[in-house]
Short mmCIF file of C-alpha atoms in Angstrom, two decimals:
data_model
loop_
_atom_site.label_atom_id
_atom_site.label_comp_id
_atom_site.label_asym_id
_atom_site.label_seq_id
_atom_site.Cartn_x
_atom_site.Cartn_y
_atom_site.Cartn_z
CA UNK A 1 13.52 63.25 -39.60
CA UNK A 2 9.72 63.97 -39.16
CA UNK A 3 7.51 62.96 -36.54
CA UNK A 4 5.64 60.58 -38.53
CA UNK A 5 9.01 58.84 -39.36
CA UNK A 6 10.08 58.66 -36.27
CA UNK A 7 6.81 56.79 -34.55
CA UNK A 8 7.40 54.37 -37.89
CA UNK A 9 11.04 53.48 -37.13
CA UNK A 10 10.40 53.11 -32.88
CA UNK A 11 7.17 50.62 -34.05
CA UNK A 12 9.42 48.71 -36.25
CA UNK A 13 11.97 48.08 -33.59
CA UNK A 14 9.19 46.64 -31.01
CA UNK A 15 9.13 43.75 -32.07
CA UNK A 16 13.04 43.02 -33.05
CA UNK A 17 13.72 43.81 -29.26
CA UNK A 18 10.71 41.47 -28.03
CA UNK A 19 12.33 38.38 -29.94
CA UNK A 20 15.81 39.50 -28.81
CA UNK A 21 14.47 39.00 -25.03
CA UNK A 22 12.92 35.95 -26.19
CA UNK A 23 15.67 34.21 -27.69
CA UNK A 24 17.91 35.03 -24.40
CA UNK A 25 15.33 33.65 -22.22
CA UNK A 26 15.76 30.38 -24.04
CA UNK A 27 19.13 30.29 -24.30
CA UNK A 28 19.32 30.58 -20.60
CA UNK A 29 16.38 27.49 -19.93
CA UNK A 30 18.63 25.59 -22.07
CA UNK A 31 21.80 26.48 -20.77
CA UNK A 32 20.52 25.70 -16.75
CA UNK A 33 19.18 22.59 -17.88
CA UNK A 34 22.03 21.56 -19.31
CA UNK A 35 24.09 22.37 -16.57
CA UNK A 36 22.09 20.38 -14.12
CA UNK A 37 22.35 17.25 -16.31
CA UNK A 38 26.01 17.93 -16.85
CA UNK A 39 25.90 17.84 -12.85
CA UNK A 40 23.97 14.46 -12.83
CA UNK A 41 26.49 13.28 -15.56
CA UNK A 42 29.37 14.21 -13.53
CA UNK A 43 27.80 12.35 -10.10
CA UNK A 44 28.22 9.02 -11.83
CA UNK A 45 25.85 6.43 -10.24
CA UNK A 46 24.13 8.61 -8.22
CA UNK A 47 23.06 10.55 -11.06
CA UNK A 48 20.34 7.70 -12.19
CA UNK A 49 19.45 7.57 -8.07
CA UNK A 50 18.87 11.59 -8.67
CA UNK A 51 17.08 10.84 -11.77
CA UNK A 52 14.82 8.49 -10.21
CA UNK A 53 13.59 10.09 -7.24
CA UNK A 54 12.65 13.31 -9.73
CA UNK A 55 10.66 11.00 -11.77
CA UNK A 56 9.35 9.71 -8.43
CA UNK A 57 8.36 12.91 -6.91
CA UNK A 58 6.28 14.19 -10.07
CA UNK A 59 3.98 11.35 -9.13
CA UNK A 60 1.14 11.22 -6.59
CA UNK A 61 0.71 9.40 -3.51
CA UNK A 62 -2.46 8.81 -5.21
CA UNK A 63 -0.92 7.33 -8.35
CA UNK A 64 1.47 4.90 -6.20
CA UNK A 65 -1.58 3.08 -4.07
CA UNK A 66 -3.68 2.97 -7.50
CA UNK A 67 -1.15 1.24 -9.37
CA UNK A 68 -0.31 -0.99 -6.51
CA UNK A 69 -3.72 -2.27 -6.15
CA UNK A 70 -4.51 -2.58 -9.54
CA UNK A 71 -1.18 -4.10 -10.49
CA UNK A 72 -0.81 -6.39 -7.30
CA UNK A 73 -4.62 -7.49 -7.68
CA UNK A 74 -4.82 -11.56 -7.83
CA UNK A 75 -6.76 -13.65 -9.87
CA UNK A 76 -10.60 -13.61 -9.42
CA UNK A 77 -10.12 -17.20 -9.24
CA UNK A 78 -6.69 -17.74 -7.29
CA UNK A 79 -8.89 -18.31 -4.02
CA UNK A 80 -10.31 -21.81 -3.63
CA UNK A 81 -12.00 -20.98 -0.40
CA UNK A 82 -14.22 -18.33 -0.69
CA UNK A 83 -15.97 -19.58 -3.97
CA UNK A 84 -16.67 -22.65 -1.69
CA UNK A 85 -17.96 -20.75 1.06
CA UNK A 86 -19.91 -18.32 -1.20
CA UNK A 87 -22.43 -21.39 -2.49
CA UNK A 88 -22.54 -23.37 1.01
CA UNK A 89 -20.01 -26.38 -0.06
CA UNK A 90 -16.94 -25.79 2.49
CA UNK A 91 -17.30 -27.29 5.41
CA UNK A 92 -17.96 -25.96 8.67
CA UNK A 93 -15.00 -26.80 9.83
CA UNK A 94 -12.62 -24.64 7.80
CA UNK A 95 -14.83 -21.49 8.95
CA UNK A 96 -13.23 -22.61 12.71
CA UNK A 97 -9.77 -23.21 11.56
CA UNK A 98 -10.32 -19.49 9.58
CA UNK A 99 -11.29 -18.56 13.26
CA UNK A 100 -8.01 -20.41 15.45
CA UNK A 101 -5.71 -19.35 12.86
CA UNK A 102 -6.81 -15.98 12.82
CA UNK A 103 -5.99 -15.62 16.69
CA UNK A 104 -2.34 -16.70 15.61
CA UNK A 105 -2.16 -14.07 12.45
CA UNK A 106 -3.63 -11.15 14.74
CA UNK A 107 -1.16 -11.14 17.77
CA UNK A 108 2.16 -11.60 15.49
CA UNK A 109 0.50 -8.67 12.76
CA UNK A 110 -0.26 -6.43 16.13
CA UNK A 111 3.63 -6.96 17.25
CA UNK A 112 4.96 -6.07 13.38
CA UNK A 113 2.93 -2.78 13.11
CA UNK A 114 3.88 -1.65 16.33
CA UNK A 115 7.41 -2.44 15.56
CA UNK A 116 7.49 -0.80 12.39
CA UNK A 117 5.77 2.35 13.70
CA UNK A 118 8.98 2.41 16.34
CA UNK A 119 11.15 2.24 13.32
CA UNK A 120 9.32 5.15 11.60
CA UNK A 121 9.33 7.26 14.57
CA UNK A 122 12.46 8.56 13.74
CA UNK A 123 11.75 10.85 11.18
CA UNK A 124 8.66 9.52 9.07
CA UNK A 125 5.88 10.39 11.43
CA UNK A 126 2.94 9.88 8.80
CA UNK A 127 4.29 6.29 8.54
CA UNK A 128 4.83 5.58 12.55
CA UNK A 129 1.19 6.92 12.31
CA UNK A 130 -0.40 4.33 9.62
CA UNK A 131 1.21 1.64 11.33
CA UNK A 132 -0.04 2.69 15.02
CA UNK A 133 -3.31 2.69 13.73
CA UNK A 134 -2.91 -0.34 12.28
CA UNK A 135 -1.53 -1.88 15.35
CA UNK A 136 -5.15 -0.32 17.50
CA UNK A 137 -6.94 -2.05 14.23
CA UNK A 138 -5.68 -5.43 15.35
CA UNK A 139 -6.82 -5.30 19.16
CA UNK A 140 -10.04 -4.24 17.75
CA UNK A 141 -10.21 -6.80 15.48
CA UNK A 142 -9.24 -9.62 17.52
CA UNK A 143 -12.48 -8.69 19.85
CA UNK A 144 -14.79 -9.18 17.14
CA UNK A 145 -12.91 -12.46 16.54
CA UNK A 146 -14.24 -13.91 19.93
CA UNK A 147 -17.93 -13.77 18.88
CA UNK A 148 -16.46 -15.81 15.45
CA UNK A 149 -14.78 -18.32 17.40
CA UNK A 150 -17.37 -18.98 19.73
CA UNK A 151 -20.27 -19.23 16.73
CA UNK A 152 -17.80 -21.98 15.87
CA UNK A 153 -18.15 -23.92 18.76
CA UNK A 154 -15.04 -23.18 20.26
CA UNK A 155 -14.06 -22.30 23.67
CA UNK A 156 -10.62 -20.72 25.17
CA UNK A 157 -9.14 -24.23 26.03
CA UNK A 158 -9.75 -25.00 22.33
CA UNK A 159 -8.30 -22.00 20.71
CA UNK A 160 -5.24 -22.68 23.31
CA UNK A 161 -4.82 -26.04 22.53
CA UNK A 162 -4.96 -25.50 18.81
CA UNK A 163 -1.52 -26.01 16.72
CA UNK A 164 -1.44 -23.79 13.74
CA UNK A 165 -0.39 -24.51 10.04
CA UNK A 166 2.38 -23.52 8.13
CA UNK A 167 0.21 -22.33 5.07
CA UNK A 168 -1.40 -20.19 6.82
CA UNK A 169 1.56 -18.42 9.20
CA UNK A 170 3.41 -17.74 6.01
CA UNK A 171 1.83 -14.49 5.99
CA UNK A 172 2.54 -13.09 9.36
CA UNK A 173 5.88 -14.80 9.62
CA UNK A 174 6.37 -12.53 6.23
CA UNK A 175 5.03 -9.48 7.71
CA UNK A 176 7.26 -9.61 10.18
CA UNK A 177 10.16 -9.96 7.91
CA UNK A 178 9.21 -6.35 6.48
CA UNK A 179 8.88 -5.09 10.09
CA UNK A 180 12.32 -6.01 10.45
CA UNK A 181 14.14 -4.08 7.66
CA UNK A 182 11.70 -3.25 4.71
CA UNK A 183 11.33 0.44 4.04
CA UNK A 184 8.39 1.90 5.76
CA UNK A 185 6.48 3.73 3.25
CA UNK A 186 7.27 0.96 1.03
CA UNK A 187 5.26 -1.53 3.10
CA UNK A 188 2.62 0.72 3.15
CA UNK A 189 2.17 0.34 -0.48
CA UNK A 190 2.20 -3.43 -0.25
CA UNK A 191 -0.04 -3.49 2.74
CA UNK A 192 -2.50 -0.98 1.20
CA UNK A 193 -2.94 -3.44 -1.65
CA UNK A 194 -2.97 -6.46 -0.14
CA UNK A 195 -5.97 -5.10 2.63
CA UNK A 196 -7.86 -4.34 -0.87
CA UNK A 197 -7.96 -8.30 -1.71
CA UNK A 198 -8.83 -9.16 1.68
CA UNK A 199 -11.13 -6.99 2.03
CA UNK A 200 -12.94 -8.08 -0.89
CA UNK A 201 -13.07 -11.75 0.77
CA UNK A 202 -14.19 -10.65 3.82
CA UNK A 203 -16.75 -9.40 2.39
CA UNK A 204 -18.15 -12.03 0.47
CA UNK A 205 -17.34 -14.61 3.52
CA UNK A 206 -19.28 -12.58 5.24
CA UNK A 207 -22.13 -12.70 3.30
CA UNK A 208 -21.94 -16.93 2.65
CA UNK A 209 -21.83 -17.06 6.62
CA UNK A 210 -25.40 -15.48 6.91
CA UNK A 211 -26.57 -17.10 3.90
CA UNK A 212 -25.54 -20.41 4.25
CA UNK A 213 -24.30 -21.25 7.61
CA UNK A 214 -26.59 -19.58 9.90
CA UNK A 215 -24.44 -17.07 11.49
CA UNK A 216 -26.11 -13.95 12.72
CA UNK A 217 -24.27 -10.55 12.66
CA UNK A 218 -22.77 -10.47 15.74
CA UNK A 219 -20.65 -13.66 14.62
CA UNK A 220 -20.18 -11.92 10.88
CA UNK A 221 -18.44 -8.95 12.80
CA UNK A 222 -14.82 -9.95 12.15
CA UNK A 223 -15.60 -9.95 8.53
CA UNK A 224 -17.69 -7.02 8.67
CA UNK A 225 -14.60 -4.64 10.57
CA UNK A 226 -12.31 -5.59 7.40
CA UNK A 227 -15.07 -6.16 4.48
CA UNK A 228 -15.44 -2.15 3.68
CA UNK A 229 -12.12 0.32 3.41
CA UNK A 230 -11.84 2.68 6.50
CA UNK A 231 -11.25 5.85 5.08
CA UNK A 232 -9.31 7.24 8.26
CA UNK A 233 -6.80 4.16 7.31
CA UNK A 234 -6.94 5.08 3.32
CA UNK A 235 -5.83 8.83 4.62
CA UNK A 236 -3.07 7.58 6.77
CA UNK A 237 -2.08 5.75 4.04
CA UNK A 238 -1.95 8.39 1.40
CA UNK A 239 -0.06 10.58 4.30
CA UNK A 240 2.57 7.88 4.29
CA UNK A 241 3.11 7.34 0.93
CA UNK A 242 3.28 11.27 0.48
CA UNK A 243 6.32 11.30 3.28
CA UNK A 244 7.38 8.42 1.36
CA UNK A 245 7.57 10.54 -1.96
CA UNK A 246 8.84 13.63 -0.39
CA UNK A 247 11.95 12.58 1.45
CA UNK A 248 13.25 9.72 -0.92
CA UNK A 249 11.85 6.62 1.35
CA UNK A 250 10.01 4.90 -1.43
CA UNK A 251 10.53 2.88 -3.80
CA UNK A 252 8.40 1.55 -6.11
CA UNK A 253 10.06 -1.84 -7.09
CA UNK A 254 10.37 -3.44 -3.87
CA UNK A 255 7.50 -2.07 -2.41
CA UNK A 256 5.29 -4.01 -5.14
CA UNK A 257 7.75 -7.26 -5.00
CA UNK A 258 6.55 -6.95 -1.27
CA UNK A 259 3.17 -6.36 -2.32
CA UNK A 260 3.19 -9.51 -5.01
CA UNK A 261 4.64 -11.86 -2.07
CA UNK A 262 2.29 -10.81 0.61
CA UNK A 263 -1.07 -11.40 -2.08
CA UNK A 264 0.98 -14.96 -2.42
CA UNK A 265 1.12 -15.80 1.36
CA UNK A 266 -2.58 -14.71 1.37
CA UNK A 267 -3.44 -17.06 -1.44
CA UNK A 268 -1.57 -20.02 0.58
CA UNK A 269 -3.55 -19.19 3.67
CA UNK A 270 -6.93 -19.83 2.28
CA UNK A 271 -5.88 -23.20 -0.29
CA UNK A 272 -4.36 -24.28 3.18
CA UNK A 273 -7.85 -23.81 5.12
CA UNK A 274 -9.09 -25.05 1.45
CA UNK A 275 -7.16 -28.60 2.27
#
């Protein structure tokens, strides 16, 4: 055979071995990926609990507090309070009883977020860590509270003597239900969406209490700490949620049924101060 015969025959093989060694590598993707769903198949239940926490892990910590908030958000108009507030009509009197219940809602929040960062302390440290700082939020929070509370006309005996409502404990009383046995990283999802709705009142309470009621800043302070996002918590958050996702702690469902009952207990805190 001549040289010229030889380079045509080697050329003409090329490409029948490149699509041999193509069609083997497929064969083999398909034949591992059938064997791992033959595996799941095999597992019985826990296949679907295998399937799930794939489908789990190819999303983002950033996808899981976006779609919480934006899913969990309430109605613009499912607050009868703050509209009130916002053009001077409530009375001056439900900005104190914000202020004595508030004293109530702090010290039993505190307790919860320190209890659930001893719960995540064994093994979840980005969650013991959210809910820690959560916990130092509180103490800071209540201090700004005082200036509130005494803009209000109220003294110590008065914020002792005062007997709280039912409306508005439902949400602490709640929050310490999760404490108790909810998932960590899932009540970081339903926290991290419920602190976007009240920030957004604080905020605008904030500004109806300058505006309308003669409060100076000092007195706005408790609103202020809460009314814009602290990124150091946001990052916490995000660490949380990513421990959450990594190890198999999360779960989406209850953590937004959490997050759905906690934006209702908020609701019934302000149409209780709303009368």
């Amino acid at each position: 055979m001549s040289e010229n015969a030889k380079q045509f025959v080697e050329e003409d093989r090329a490409p029948m071995g490149m699509t041999v060694r193509v069609f083997i590598y497929l064969v083999a993707v398909h034949f591992i990926v059938a064997f791992f769903f033959l595996i799941f198949y095999l597992a019985g239940g826990r296949s679907s609990r295998a399937l799930a926490t794939l489908a789990l892990m190819a999303r983002t910590a950033e996808d899981v507090l976006a779609d919480a908030i934006r899913q969990l958000a309430p109605d613009a108009a499912a607050n009868p309070l703050v509209p009130l507030l916002a053009s001077g009509e409530a009375p001056r009197e439900a900005v104190a009883a914000f202020a004595l219940e508030q004293h109530h809602i702090i010290d039993g929040d505190r307790r919860s977020f320190l209890h659930l960062a001893e719960r995540a302390s064994d093994g979840r440290p980005a969650a013991a860590a959210f809910f820690t700082g959560l916990a130092q939020g509180e103490s800071l929070a209540l201090e700004e509270l005082g200036a509130l509370t005494a803009a209000c006309g109220l003294d110590e005996e008065a914020v002792q003597a005062y007997e709280p409502r039912a409306g508005c404990q439902a949400y602490p009383a709640y929050v310490a239900w999760l404490a108790l046995g909810a998932g960590p990283a899932d009540v970081v999802v339903a926290l991290t969406a419920n602190f976007a709705a009240w920030g957004g009142y604080c905020a605008a309470v904030g500004r109806a209490l300058r505006e309308h009621y003669g409060f100076d800043d000092r007195a706005c302070g408790f609103f202020d700490f809460f009314a814009e996002p602290d990124p150091a918590v946001g990052e916490a958050a995000l660490a949380a949620v990513r421990e959450g996702l990594a190890d198999g702690g999360l779960r989406e469902p209850p953590a937004h049924r959490y997050g759905r009952l906690l934006q209702e207990y908020e609701l019934m805190f302000w149409k209780t101060l709303a009368g």
